[in-house]
Coordinates of C-alpha atoms in Angstrom, one line a residue:
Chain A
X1 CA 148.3 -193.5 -84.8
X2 CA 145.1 -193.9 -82.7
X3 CA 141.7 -193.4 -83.5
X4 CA 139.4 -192.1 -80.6
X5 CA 136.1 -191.6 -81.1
X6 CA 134.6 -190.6 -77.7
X7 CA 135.1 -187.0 -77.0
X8 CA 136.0 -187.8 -73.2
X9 CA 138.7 -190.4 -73.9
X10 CA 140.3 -187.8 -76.7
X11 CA 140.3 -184.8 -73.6
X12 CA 142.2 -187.3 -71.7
X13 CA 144.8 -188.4 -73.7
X14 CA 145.3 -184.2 -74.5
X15 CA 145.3 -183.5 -70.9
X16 CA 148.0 -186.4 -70.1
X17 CA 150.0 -185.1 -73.0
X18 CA 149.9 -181.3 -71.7
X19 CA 151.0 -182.6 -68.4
X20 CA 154.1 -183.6 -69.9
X21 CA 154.5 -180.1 -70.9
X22 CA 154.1 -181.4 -74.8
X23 CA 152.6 -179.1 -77.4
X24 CA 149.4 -179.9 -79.4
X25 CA 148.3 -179.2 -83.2
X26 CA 145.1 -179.7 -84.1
X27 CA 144.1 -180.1 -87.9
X28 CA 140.1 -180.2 -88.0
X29 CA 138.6 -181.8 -90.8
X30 CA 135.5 -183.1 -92.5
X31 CA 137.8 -186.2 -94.2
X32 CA 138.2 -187.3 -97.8
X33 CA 141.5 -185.8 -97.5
X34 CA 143.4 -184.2 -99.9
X35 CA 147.2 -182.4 -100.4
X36 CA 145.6 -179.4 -98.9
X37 CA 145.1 -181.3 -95.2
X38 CA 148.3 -183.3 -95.5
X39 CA 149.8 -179.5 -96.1
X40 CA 148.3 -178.7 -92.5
X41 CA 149.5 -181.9 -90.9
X42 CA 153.0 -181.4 -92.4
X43 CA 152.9 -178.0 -90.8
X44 CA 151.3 -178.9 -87.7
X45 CA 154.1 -181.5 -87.3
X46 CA 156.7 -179.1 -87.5
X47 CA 155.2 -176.7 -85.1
X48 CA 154.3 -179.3 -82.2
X49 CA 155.1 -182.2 -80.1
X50 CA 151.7 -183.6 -80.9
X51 CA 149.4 -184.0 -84.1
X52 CA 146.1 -184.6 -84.0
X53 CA 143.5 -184.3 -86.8
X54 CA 139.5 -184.5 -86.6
X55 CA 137.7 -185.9 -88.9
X56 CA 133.5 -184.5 -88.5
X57 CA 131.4 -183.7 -91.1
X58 CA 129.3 -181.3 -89.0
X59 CA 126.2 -181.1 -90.0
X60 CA 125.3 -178.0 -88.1
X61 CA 127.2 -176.2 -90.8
X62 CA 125.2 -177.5 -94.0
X63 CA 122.2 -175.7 -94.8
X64 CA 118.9 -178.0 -95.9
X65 CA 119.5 -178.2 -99.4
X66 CA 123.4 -178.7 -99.1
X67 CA 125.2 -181.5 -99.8
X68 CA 125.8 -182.8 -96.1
X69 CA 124.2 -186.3 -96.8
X70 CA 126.3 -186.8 -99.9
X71 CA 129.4 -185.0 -98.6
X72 CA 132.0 -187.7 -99.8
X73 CA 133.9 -189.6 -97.0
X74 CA 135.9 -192.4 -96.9
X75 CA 137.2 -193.1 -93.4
X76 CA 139.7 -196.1 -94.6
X77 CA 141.8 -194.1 -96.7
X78 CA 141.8 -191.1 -94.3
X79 CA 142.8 -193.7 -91.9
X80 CA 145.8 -194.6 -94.0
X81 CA 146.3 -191.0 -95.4
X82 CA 146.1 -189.4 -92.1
X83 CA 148.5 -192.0 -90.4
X84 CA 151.4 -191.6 -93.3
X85 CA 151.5 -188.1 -93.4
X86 CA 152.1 -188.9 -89.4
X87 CA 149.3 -188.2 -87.3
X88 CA 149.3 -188.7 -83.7
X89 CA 145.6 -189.3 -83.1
X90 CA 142.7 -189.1 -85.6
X91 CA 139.5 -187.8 -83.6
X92 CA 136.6 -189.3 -85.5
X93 CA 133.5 -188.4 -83.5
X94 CA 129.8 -189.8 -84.2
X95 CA 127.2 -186.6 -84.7
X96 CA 125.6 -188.0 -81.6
X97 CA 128.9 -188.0 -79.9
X98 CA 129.0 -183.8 -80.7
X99 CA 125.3 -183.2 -80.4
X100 CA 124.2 -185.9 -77.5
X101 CA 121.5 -183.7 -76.6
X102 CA 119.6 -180.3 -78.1
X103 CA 121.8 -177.3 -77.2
X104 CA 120.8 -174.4 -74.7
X105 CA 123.0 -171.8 -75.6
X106 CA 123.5 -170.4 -79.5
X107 CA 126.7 -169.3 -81.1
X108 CA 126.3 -166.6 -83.7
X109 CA 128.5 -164.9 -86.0
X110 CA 127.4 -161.1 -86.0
X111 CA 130.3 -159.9 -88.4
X112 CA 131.5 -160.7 -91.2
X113 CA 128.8 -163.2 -92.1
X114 CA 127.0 -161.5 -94.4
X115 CA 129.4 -161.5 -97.4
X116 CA 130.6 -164.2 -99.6
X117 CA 129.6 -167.6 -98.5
X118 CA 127.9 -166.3 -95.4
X119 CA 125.6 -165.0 -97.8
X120 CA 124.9 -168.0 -99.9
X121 CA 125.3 -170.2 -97.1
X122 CA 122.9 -169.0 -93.9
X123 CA 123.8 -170.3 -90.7
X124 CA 127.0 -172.4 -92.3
X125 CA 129.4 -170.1 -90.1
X126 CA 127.1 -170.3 -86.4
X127 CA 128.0 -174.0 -87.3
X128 CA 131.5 -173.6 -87.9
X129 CA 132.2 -172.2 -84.4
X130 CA 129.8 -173.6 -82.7
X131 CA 131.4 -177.3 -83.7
X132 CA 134.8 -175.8 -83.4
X133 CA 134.1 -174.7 -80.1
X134 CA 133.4 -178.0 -79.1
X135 CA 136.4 -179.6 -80.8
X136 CA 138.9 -177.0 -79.1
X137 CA 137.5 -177.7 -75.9
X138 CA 137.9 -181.6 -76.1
X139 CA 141.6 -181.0 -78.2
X140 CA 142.7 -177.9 -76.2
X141 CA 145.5 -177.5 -79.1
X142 CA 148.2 -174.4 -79.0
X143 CA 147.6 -174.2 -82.3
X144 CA 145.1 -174.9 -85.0
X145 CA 145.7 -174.9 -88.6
X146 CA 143.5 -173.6 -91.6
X147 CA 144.0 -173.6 -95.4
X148 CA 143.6 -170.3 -96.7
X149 CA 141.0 -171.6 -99.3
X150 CA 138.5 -171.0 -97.0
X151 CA 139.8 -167.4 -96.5
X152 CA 136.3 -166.2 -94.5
X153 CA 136.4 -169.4 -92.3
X154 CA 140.1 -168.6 -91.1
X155 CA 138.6 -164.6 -90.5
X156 CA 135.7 -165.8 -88.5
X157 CA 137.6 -168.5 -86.4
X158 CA 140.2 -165.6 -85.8
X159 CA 137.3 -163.2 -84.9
X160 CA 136.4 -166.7 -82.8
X161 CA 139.3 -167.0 -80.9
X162 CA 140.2 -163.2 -80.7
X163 CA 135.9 -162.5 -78.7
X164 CA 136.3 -165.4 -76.4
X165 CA 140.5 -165.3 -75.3
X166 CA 140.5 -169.2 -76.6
X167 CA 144.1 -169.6 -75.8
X168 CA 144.9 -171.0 -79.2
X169 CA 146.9 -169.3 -82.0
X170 CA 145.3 -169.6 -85.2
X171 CA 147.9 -170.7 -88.0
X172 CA 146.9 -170.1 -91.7
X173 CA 148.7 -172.1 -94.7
X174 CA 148.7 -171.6 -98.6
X175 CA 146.1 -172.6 -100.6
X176 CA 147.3 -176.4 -102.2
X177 CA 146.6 -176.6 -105.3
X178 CA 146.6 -179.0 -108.4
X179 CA 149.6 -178.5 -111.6
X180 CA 146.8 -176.6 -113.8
X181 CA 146.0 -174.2 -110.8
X182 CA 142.9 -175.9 -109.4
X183 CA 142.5 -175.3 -105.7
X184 CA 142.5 -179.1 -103.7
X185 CA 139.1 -179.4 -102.3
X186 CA 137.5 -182.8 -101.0
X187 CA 134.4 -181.8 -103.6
X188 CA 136.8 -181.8 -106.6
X189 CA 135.7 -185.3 -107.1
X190 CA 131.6 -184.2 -107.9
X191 CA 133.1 -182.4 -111.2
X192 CA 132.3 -184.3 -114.5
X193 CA 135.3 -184.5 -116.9
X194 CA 134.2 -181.4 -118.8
X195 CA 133.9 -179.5 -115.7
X196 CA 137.3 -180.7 -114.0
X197 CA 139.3 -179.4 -117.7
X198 CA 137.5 -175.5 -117.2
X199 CA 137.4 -175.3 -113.6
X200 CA 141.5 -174.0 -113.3
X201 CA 139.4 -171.1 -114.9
X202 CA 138.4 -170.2 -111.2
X203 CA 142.4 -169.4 -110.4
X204 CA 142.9 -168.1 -113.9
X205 CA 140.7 -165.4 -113.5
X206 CA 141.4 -164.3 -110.1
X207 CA 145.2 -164.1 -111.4
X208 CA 143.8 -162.0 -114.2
X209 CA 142.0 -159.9 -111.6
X210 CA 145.6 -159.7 -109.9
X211 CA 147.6 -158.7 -112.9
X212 CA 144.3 -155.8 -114.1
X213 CA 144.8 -154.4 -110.2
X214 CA 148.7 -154.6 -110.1
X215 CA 148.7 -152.5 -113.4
X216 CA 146.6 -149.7 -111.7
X217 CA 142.8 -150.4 -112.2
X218 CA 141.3 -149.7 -108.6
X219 CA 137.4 -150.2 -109.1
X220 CA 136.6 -153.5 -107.5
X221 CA 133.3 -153.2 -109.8
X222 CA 135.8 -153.4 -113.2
X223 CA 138.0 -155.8 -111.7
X224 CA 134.5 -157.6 -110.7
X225 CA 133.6 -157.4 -114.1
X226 CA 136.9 -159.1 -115.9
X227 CA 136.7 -162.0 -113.7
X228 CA 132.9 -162.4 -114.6
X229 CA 133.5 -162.2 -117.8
X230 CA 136.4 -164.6 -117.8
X231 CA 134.3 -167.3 -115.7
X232 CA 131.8 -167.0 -118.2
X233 CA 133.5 -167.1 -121.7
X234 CA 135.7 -170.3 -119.9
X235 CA 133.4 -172.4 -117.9
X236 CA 129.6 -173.9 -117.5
X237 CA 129.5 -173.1 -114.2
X238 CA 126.8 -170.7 -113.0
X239 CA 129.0 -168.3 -110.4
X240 CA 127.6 -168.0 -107.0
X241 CA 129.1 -164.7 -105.6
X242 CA 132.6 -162.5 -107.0
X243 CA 133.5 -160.8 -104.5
X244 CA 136.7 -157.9 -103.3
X245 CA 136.4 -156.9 -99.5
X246 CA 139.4 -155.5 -97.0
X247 CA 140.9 -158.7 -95.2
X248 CA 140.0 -159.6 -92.6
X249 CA 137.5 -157.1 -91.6
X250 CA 135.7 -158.0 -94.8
X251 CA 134.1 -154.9 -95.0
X252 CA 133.5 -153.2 -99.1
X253 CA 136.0 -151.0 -100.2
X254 CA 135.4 -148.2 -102.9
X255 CA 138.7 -148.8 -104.3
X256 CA 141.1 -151.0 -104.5
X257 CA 144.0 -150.2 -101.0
X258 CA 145.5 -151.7 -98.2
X259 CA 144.7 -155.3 -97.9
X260 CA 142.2 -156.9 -99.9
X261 CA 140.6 -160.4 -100.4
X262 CA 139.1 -161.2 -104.1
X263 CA 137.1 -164.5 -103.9
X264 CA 134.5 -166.4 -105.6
X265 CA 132.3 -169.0 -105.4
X266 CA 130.9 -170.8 -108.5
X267 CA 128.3 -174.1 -109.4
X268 CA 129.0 -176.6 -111.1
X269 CA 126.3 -179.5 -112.1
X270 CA 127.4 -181.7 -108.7
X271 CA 129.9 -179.2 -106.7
X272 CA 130.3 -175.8 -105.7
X273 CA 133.8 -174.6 -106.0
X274 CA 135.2 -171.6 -104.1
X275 CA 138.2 -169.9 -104.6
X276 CA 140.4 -166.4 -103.5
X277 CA 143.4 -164.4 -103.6
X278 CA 144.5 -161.9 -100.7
X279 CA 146.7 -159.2 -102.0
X280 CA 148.5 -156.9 -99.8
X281 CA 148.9 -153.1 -101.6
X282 CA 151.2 -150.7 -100.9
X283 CA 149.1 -147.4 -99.4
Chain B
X1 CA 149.1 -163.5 -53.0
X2 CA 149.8 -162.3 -57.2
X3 CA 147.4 -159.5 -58.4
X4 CA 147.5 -160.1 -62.4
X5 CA 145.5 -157.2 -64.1
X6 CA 146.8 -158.7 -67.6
X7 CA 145.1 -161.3 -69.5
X8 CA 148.1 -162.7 -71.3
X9 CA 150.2 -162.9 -68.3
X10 CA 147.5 -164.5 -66.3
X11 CA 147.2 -167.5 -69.1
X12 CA 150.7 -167.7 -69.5
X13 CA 150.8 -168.4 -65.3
X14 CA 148.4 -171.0 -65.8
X15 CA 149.7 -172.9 -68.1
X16 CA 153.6 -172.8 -66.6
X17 CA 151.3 -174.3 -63.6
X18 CA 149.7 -176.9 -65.9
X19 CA 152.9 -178.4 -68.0
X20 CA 153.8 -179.1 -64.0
X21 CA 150.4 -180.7 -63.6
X22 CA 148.7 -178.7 -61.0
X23 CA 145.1 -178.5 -61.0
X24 CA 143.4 -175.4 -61.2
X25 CA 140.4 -174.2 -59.1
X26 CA 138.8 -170.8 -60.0
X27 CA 136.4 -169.0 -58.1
X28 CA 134.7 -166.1 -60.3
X29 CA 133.1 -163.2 -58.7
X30 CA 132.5 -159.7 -58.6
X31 CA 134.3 -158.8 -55.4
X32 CA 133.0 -157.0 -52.4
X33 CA 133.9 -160.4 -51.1
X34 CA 131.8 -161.8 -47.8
X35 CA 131.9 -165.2 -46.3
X36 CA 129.7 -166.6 -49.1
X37 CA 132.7 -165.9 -51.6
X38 CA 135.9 -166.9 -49.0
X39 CA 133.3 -170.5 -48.4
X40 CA 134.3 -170.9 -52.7
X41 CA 137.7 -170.0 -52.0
X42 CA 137.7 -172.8 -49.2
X43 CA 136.6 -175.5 -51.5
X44 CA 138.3 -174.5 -54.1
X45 CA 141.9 -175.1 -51.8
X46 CA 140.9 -178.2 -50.7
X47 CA 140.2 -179.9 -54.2
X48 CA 143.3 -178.2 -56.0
X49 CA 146.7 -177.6 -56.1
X50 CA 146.5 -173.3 -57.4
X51 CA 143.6 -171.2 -56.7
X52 CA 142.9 -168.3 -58.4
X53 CA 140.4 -166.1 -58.3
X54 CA 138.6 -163.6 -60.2
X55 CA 137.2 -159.8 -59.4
X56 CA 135.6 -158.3 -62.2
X57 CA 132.3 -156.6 -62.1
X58 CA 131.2 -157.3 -65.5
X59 CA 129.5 -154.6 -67.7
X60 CA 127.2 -156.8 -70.2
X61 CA 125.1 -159.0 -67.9
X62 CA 123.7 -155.4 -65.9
X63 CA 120.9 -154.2 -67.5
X64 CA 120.9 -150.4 -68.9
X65 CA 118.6 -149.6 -65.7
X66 CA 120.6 -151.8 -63.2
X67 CA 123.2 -151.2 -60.6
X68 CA 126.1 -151.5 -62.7
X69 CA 127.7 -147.9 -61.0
X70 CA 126.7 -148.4 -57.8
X71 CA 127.5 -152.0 -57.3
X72 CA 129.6 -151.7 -54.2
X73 CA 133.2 -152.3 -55.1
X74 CA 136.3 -152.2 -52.5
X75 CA 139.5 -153.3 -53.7
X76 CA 141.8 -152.9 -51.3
X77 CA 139.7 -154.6 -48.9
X78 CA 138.6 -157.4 -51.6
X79 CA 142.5 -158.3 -51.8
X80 CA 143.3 -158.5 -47.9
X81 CA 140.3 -160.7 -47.7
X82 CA 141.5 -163.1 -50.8
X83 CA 145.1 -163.2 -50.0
X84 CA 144.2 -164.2 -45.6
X85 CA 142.1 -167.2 -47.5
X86 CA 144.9 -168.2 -48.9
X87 CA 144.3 -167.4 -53.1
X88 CA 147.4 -167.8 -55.1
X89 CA 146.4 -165.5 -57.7
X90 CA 144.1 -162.8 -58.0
X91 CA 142.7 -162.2 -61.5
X92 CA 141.6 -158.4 -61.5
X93 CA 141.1 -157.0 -65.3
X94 CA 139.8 -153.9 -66.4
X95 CA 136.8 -153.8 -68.4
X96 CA 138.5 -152.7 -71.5
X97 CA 141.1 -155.8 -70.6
X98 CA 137.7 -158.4 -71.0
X99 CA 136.1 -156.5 -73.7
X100 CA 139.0 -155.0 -75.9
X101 CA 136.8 -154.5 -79.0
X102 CA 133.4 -154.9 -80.1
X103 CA 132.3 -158.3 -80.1
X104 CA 131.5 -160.0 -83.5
X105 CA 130.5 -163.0 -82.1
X106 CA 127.8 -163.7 -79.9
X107 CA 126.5 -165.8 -77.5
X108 CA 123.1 -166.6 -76.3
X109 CA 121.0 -168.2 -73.5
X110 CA 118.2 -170.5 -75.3
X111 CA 116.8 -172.1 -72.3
X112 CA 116.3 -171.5 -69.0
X113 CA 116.6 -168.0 -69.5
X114 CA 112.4 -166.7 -69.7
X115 CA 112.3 -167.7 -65.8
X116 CA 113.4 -166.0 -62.2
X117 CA 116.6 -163.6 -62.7
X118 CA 116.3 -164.0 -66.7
X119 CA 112.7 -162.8 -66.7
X120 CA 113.2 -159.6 -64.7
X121 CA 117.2 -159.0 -65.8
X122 CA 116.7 -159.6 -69.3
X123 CA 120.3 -160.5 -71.4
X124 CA 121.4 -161.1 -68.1
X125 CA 122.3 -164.4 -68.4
X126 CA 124.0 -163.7 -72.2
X127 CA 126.2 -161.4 -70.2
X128 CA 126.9 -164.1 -68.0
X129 CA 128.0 -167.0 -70.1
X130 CA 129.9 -164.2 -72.4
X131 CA 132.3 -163.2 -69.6
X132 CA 132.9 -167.1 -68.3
X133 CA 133.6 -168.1 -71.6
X134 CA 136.6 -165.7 -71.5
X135 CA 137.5 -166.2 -67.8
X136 CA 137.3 -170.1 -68.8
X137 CA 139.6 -169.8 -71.4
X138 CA 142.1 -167.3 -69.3
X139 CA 142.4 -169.4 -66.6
X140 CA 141.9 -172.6 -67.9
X141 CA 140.6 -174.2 -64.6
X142 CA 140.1 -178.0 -63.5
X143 CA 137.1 -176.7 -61.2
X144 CA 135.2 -173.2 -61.4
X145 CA 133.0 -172.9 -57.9
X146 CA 130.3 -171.1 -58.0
X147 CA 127.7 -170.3 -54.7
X148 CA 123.8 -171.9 -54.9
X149 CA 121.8 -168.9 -53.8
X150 CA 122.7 -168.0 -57.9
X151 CA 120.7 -171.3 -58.5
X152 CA 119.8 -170.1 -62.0
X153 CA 123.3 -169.1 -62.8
X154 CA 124.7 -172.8 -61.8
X155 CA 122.1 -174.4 -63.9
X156 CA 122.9 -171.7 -66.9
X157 CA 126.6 -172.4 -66.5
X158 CA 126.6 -175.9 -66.9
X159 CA 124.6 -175.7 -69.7
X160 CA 127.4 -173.8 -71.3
X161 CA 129.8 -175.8 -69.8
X162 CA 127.9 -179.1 -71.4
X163 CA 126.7 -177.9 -74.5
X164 CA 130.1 -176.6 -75.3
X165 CA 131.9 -179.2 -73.9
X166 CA 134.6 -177.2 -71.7
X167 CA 136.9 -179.3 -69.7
X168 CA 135.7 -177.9 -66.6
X169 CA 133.4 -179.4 -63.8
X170 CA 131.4 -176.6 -62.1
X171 CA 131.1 -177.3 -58.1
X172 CA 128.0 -176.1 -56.2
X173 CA 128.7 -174.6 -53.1
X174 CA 125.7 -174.2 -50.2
X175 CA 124.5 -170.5 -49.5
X176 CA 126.6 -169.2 -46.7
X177 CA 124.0 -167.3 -44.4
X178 CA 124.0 -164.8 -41.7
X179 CA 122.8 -166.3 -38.4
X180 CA 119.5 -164.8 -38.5
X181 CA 119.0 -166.7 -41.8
X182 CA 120.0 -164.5 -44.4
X183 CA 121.9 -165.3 -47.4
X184 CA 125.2 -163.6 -47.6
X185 CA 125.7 -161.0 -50.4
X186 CA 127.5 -158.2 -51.5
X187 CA 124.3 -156.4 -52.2
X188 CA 123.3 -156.1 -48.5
X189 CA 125.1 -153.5 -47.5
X190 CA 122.8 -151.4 -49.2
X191 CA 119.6 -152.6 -46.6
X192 CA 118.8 -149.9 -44.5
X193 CA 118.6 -150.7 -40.6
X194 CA 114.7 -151.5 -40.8
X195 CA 115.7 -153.6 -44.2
X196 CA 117.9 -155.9 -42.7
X197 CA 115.9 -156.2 -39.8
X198 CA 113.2 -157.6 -42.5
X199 CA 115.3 -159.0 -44.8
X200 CA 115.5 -163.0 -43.0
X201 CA 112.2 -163.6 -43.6
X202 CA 113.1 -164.4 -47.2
X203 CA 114.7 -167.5 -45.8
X204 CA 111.8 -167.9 -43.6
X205 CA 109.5 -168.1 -46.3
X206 CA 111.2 -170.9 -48.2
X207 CA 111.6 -172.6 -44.9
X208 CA 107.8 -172.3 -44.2
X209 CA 107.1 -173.5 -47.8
X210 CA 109.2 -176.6 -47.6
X211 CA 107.5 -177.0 -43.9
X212 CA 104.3 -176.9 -46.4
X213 CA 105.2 -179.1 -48.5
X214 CA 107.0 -182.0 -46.3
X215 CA 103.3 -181.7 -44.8
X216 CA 101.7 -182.9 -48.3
X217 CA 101.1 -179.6 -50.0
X218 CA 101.7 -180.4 -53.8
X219 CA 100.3 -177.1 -55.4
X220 CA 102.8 -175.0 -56.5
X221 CA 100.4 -172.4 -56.6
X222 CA 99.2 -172.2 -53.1
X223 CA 102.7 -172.9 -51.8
X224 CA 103.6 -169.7 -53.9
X225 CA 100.5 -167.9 -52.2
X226 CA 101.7 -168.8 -48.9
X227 CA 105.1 -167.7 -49.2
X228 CA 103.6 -164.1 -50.8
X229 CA 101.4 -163.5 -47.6
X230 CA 104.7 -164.0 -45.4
X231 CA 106.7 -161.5 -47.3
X232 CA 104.2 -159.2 -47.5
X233 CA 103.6 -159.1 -43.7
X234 CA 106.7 -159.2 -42.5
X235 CA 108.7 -157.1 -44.7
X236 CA 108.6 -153.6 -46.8
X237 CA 110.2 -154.9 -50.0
X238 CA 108.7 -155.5 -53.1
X239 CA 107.9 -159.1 -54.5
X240 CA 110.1 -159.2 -58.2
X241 CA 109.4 -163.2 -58.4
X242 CA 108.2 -166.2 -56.3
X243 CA 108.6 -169.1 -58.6
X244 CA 108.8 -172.8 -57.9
X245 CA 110.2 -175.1 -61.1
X246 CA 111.7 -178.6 -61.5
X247 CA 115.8 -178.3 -61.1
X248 CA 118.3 -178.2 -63.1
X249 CA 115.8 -177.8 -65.7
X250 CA 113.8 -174.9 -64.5
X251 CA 110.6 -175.9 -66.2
X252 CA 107.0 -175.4 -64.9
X253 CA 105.6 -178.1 -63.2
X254 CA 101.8 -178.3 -62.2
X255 CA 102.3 -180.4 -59.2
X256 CA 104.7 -180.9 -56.7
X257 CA 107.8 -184.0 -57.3
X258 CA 111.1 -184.6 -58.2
X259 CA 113.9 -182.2 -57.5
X260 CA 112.5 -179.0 -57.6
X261 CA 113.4 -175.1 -56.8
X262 CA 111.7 -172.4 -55.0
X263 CA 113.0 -169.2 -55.7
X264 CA 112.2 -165.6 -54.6
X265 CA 113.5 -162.3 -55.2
X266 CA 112.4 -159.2 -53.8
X267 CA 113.2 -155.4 -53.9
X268 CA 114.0 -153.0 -51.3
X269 CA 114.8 -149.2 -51.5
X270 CA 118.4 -150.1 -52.5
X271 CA 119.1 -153.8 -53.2
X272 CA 116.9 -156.5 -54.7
X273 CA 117.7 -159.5 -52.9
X274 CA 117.1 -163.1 -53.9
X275 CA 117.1 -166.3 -52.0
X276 CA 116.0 -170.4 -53.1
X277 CA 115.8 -174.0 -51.9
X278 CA 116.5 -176.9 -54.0
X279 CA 114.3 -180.0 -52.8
X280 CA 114.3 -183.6 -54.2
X281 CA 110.8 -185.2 -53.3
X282 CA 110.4 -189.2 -53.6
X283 CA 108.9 -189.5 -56.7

């Protein structure tokens, strides 16, 4: 495996590659990888002739009091993680290697952005595409790859892709998750003991919410309501957002058809945790 | 000559070209081709292996009081003139091919934009970047050409192309002119015989200003005065803009230095021309 870090070096190795007529899959990142990004490598692997994985805590997509400063990284055992689950080339950019100078022209997410964590998390998703822009311009992958954890990232990269032609097929995989139910996520490690035994809670209650709506109940405020209620009698956490939209539009529904996404967000003393289930209904 | 009307058939061409390693040039335009255009399509054979270019008179970057309808259009004559200068493809979508749906993404001009053309033409420029971004990413060029008597545009487009790192390098072409001066344009046709008799002291002007100013002149001011008086003596039209800034930057400058543009556009009954020189001054 080799580790590039300048963005024109990384566009030239792609480019090289593509002239040989192989295939690329790209796995962006922000590090401290877990089962969930080795998921997405293992799939990328299959998929392509070449793997390569970023690793870029963007810092366009934190908000002022988020945790980008404290986001946890460790590049040494990415290194080693990212080169045994068989990475071709690990793309580890500086910010000043993304951002060299202020930007002229503004990305912004019109749809979509105003539900779930776009709500919580102003701006976060003009950073994701604006950064992912970037990176599928210096990667030029056939395909990307996205865990389905962050269910409203994977609908706006899609929307992404889908306004500007980028000739890249978005691939979505399952949601990787710990024995007890807990989703893999690289902030995981922020929850105090306590916190780590409730949070499979999160999952819990969204397969609650599953079970309530398979026997019948259509009124996403009820089925709102249960998983509240759940979070609350189970956890500490203080819950950010519960959420039921149509998938991917993300658009309310007054009952319960068709495709649907039910997803929450919830705070724990050091982390935020999100979590969501899309369920497919009969019409 | 291929005319492709179909996006997905045009990318798929490309890249069958690329996994052979040919280079790509694109020239972009919105037909009613002149020698200005065929001057692109010259360059564009001479640095790459497969040219392609594009006719698409592009909806979002006319304002709601602009010339959108009555922009003069000739296909038939558009694809005699591409296929004798030797294009290998012709790119000709429809406008419900480039915008299939409504957009949920958007994306904006930040600088550069509250100057010539993007004063008087406003979201002009957003409609601009928002239709290369999806030519870009159809037709995946090495090298996009564009003309210089869109000075604004070339500076707006590598901004995008910089900012957003596409793997493209943008090539300036000079202004192709007619013999009395004039710059070539599809927009001519619509001068009426006393109009065009007019129209070349545009050029004049900017010749006479850069006369002024190789002769010491340093206010852009005066130099702006001088090139008003001409314009208003020797032609009918109406003065839209005469604006001198420093290039590619298009800032304000209060004196004279460095590489700088002088830029003019100006309305007749029909057809609002525009004209510029780029100069670089010892500092």
């Amino acid at each position: 495996m080799e580790v590039i870090t300048d963005r024109v070096e990384m566009n030239r190795i792609v480019k090289n590659h593509k002239y040989k007529a192989k295939t690329i899959g790209f796995v962006p990142t922000m590090g401290f990888l877990h089962e969930g990004h080795l998921s997405l490598v293992k799939k990328a692997k299959q998929d392509n002739d070449i793997t390569i994985m970023s690793i870029f805590v963007n810092p366009t997509q934190f908000g002022p009091n988020e945790d980008f400063e404290t986001y946890p990284r460790d590049f040494e055992r990415d290194r080693r993680l990212a080169e045994n689950a068989g990475v071709n080339y690990l793309f580890a950019p500086s910010v000043d290697e993304m951002y060299p100078n202020e930007m002229g022209n503004q990305l912004s997410v019109m749809k979509r952005t105003n539900v779930l964590c776009g709500k919580s998390r102003e701006g976060h998703f003009d950073g994701v595409i604006t950064v992912l822009s970037k990176l599928f311009h210096i990667v030029i992958p056939d395909k990307a790859y996205f865990g389905k954890k962050d269910a409203q990232q994977i609908a706006v990269v899609e929307g992404l892709v889908h306004d500007y032609f980028f000739p890249i097929e978005i691939v979505a995989v399952e949601t990787v998750r710990e024995k007890d139910g807990l989703a893999k996520s690289s902030r995981n490690v922020y929850l105090s003991v306590d916190e780590r035994r409730e949070a499979p809670a999160l999952y819990k209650s969204l397969e609650l919410a599953k079970n309530v709506i398979l026997n019948g109940e259509k009124s996403p405020a009820k089925i709102r309501e249960k998983i509240k209620e759940y979070i609350q009698k189970n956890t500490s956490g203080i819950i950010d957002y519960i959420e039921i939209y149509s998938y991917p539009a993300l658009e309310p529904i007054a009952n319960i058809h068709g495709k649907v996404i039910i997803a929450l967000a919830v705070k724990f003393s050091k982390a935020r945790l999100i979590d969501n289930i899309i369920m497919e209904l009969e019409q």
